[in-house]
XYZ file of C-alpha atoms in Angstrom:
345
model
C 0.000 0.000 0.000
C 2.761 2.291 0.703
C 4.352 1.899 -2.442
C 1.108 2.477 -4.253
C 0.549 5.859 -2.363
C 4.172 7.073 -3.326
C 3.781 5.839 -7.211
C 0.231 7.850 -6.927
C 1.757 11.083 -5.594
C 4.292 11.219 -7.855
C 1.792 10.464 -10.499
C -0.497 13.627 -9.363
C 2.544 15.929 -9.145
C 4.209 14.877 -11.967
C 0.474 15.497 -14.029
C 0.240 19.041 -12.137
C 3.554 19.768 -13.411
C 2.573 18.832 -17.297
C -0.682 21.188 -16.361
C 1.283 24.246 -15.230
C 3.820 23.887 -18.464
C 1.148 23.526 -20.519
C -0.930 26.645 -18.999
C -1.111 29.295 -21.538
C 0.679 32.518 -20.300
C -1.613 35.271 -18.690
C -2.853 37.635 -21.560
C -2.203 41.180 -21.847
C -4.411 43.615 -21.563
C -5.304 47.468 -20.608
C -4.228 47.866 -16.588
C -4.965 51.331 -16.250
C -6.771 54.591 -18.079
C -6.454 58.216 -17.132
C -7.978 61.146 -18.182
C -5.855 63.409 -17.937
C -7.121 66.323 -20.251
C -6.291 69.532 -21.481
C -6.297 71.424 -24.064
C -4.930 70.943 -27.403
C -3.968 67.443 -29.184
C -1.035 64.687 -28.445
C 1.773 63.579 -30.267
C 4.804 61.628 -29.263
C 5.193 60.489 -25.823
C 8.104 59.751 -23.592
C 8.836 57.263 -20.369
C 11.987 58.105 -18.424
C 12.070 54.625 -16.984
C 14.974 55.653 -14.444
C 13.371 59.168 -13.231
C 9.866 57.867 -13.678
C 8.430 60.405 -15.712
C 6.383 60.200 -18.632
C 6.368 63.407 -21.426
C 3.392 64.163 -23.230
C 4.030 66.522 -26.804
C 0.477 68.555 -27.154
C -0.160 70.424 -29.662
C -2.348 73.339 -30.348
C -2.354 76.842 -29.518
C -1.462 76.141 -26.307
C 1.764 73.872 -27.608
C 3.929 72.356 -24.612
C 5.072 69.180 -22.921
C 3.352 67.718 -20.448
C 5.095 66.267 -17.860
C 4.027 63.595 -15.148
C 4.824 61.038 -12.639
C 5.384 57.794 -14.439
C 3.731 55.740 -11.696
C 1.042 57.641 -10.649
C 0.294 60.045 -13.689
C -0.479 62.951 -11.753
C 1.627 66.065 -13.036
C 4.752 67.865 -12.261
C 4.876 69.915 -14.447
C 4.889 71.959 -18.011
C 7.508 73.079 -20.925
C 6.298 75.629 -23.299
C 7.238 75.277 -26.746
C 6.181 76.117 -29.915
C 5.148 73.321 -32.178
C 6.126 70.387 -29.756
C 6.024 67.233 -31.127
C 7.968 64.594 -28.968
C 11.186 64.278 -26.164
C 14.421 62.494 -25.665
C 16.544 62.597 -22.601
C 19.904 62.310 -22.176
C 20.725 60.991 -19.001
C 24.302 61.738 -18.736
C 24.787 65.711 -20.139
C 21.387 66.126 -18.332
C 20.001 67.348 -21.229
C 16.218 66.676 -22.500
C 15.211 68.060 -26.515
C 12.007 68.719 -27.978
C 11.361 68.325 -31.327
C 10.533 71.276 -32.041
C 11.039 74.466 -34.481
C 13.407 75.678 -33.507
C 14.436 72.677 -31.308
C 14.128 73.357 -27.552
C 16.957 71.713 -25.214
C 15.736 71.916 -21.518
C 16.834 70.411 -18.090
C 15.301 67.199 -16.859
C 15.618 68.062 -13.553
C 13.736 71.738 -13.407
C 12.011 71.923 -16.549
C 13.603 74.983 -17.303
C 14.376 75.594 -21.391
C 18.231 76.290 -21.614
C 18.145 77.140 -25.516
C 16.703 76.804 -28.713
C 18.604 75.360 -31.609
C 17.992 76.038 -35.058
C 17.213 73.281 -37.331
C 16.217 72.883 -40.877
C 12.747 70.793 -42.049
C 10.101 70.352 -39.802
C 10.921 68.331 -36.926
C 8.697 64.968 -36.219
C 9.950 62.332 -34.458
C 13.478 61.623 -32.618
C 15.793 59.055 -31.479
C 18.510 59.251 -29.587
C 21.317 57.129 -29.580
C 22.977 56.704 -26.257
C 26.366 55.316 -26.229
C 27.309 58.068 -28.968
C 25.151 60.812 -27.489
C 23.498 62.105 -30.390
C 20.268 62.713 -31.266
C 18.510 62.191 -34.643
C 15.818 64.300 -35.701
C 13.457 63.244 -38.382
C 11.288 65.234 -40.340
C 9.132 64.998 -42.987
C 10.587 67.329 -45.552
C 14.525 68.076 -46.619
C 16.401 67.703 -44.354
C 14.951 64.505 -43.646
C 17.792 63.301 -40.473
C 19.351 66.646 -38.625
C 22.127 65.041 -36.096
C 22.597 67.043 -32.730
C 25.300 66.740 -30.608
C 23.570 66.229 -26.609
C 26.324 67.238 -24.876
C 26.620 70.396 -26.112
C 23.056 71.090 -27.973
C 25.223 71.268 -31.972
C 23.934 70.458 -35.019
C 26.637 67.684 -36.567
C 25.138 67.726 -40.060
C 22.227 66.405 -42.039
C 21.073 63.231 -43.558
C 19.112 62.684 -46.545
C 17.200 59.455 -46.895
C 15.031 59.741 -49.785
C 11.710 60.018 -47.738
C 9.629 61.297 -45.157
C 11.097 59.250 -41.805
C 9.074 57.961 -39.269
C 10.913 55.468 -36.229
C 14.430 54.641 -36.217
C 16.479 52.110 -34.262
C 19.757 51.213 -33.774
C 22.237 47.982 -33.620
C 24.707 49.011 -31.668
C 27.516 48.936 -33.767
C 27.490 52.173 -36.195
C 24.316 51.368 -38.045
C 20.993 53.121 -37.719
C 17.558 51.711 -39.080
C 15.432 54.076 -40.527
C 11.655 53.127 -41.490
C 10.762 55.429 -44.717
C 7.266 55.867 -44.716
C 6.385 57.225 -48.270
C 9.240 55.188 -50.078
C 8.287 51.620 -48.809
C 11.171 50.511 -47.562
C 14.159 51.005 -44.667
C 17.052 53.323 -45.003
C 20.398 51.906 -43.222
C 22.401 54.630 -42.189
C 26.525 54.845 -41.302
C 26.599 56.665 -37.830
C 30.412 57.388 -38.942
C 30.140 58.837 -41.893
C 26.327 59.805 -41.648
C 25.501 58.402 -45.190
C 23.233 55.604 -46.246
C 24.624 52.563 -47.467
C 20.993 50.805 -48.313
C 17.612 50.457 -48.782
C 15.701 47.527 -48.107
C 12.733 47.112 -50.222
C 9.370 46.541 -48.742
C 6.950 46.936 -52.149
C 4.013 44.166 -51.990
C 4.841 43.343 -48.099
C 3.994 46.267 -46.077
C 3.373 50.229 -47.521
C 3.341 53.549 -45.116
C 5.361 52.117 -42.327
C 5.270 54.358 -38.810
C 7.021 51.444 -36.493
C 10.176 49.582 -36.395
C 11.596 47.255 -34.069
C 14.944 45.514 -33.617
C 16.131 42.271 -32.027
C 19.823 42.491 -31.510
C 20.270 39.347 -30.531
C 19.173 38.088 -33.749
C 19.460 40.984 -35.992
C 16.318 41.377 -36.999
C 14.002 43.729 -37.866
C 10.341 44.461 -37.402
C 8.308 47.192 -39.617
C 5.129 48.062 -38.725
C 3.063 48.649 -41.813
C -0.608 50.585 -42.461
C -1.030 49.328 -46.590
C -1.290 46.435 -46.175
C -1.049 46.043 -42.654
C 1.649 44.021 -41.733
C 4.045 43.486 -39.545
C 7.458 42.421 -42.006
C 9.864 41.135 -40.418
C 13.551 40.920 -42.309
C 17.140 40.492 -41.907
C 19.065 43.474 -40.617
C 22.316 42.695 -42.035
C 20.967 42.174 -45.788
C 17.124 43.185 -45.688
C 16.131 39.644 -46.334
C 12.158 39.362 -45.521
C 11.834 36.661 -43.452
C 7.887 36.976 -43.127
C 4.920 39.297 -42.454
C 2.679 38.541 -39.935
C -0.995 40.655 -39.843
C -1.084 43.385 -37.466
C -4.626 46.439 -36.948
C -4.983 49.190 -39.205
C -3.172 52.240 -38.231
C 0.117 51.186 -37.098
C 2.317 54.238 -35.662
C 5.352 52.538 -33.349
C 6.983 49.117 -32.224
C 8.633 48.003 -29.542
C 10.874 44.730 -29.341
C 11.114 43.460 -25.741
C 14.008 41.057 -25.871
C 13.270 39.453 -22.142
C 9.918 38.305 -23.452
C 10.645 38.001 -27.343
C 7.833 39.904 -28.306
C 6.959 42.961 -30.349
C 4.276 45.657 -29.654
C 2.698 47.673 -32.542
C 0.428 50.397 -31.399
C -2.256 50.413 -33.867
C -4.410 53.715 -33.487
C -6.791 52.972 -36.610
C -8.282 49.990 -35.305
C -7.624 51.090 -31.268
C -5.686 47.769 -30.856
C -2.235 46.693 -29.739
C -1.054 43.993 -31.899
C 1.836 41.372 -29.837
C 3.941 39.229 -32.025
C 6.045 36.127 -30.735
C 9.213 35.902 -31.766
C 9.398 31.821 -31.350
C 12.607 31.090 -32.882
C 14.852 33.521 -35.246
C 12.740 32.410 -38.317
C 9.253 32.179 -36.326
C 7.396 34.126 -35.877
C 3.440 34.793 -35.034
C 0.908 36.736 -33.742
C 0.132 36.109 -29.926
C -2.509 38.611 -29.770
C -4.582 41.186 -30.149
C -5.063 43.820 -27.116
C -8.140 46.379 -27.631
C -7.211 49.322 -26.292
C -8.662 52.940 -27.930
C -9.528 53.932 -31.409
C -6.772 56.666 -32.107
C -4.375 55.296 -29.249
C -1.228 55.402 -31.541
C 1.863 56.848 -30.511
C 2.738 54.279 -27.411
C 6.179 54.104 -24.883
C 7.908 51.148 -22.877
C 8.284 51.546 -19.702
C 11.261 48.963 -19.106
C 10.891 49.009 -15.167
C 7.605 47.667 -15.187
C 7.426 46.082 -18.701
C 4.639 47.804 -19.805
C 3.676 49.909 -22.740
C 1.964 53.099 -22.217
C -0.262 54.698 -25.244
C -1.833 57.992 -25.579
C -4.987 58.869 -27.011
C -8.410 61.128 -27.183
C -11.982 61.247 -28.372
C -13.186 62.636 -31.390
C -16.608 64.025 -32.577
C -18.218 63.250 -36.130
C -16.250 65.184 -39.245
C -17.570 68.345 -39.836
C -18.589 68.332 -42.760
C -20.144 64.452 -42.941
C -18.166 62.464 -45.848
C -20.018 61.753 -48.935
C -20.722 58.434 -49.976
C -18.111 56.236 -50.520
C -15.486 58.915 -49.197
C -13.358 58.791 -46.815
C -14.696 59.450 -42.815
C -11.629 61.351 -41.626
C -11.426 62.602 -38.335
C -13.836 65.291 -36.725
C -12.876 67.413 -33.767
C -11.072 66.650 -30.910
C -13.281 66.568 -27.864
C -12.518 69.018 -24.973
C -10.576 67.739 -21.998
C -10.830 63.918 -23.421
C -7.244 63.449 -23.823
C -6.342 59.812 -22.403
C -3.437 57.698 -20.680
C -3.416 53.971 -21.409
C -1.182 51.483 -19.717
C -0.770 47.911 -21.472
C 0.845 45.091 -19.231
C 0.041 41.546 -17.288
């Protein structure tokens, strides 16, 4: 009998242990909203993980940054600026930038504007590129890359990719990735010489893409695509599509988290966040499909909590109504509607 009850215990946990492996991982989903209102629309948004801070571009007549506590959202504070679109911080010169015209460089730590710099082109969205300490501005007309120095707030030169820019990323190793949205395809970039050295062509795969993601580990690459839209997923070292993987309508930024070996694509067309496995360098699929809020497109990692945080607002009908078989557009943007969303487990 006692060797019966020890072979049937070890059968039971042995059976619990096959359950629990076998237990598909919680889902992700939308943890938190806040309203936090306003006047005026959004743009990019910022998370200073380390600080724990999140910056909000509005625009309007009213233009500024919006600044609040990353954990509780309630806000410390405002940076006027003309035309604000989005924020990078560097950590080390203690110096944050708006991308702005002309572009405003401020301190972190009061909020206080410490100059302007001027800049050619209209500046849209920015990345910053740590080790190096420079920042890359992208804008939709010529120049279409203005390179600033963050230590000292310079303008090291221009970069003309061909197209109107939208996210870049970087590998590390002197090579930038730059998504260009009217052009279909991905400008590679020399951060020595500040010249491109390719395109990888995206015709027939994925059209008008606002996202890109990397994997360093692997080397690959992730474009988030609105026509069609797909998520395409290629080779960084030769642009080699590996595969596209359907993603919502609207896509306008990815994130790769490489603990979890999954990318986010905020999709603000179809209010959805799209999260693709990564199963194996040449797998890959979609995992699934987070509803979040029609318009919530410009999203943030927060890489303390692993969580992505999205920004969005309500909007009335379109003034006037669209005529049959037209196109909807966008009406107004409601008053004080202007909404945090947070994304996690």
């Amino acid at each position: 009998m006692r060797i019966a009850w020890f072979w049937l215990a070890a059968s039971l946990a042995t059976m619990s242990g096959n359950l629990c492996a076998q237990a598909p991982a919680e889902p992700y989903k939308v943890l938190r909203t806040v309203k936090v209102g306003g006047d005026g629309g959004f743009d990019y948004i910022h998370a200073d993980s380390d600080v724990r801070r999140l910056y909000v571009a509005r625009s309007g007549q009213n233009s500024r940054v919006d600044v609040y506590d990353l954990d509780t959202f309630a806000p410390v504070g405002e940076i006027k600026t003309a035309n604000a679109r989005g924020v990078m911080i560097d950590a080390k010169s203690n110096h944050g930038f708006i991308s702005s015209k002309p572009l405003t460089m401020f301190d972190p730590k009061t909020l206080q504007v410490i100059k302007t710099i001027d800049v050619q082109g209209n500046p849209d969205g920015m990345f910053f590129d740590a080790p190096e300490q420079r920042l890359y501005v992208l804008s939709h007309v010529a120049p279409f890359v203005t390179v600033v120095d963050t230590k000292e707030g310079s303008v090291l030169g221009t970069i003309d990719i061909g197209g109107m820019p939208e996210q870049t990323v970087s590998d590390g190793e002197g090579h930038l990735y730059i998504n260009v949205e009217d052009k279909e395809n991905i400008a590679v970039v020399d951060t020595k010489t500040m010249g491109v050295t390719a395109h990888y062509d995206l015709t027939g795969k994925g059209g008008t893409c606002a996202g890109l993601a990397f994997d360093a580990k692997n080397r690959i690459l992730f474009a988030a695509c609105r026509n069609p839209a797909n998520m395409v997923i290629l080779r960084a070292d030769d642009g080699k599509i590996l595969s596209t993987v359907p993603i919502g309508a609207g896509a306008d930024g990815a994130w790769f988290h490489p603990a979890t070996m999954e990318v986010f694509s905020s999709n603000g067309g179809s209010g959805t966040v799209s999260v693709v496995k990564e199963n194996g360098p040449t797998t890959f699929a979609l995992e699934q499909t987070v509803p979040t809020m029609i318009g919530a497109r410009t999203s943030t990692m927060d890489w303390k909590t692993n969580r992505l945080i999205l920004v969005a607002a309500e909007f009335g009908p379109p003034t006037p109504p669209a005529q049959p078989g037209g196109n909807p557009g966008r009406g107004p943007l409601l008053p004080d509607s202007v909404t945090i969303i947070v994304v996690g487990k």
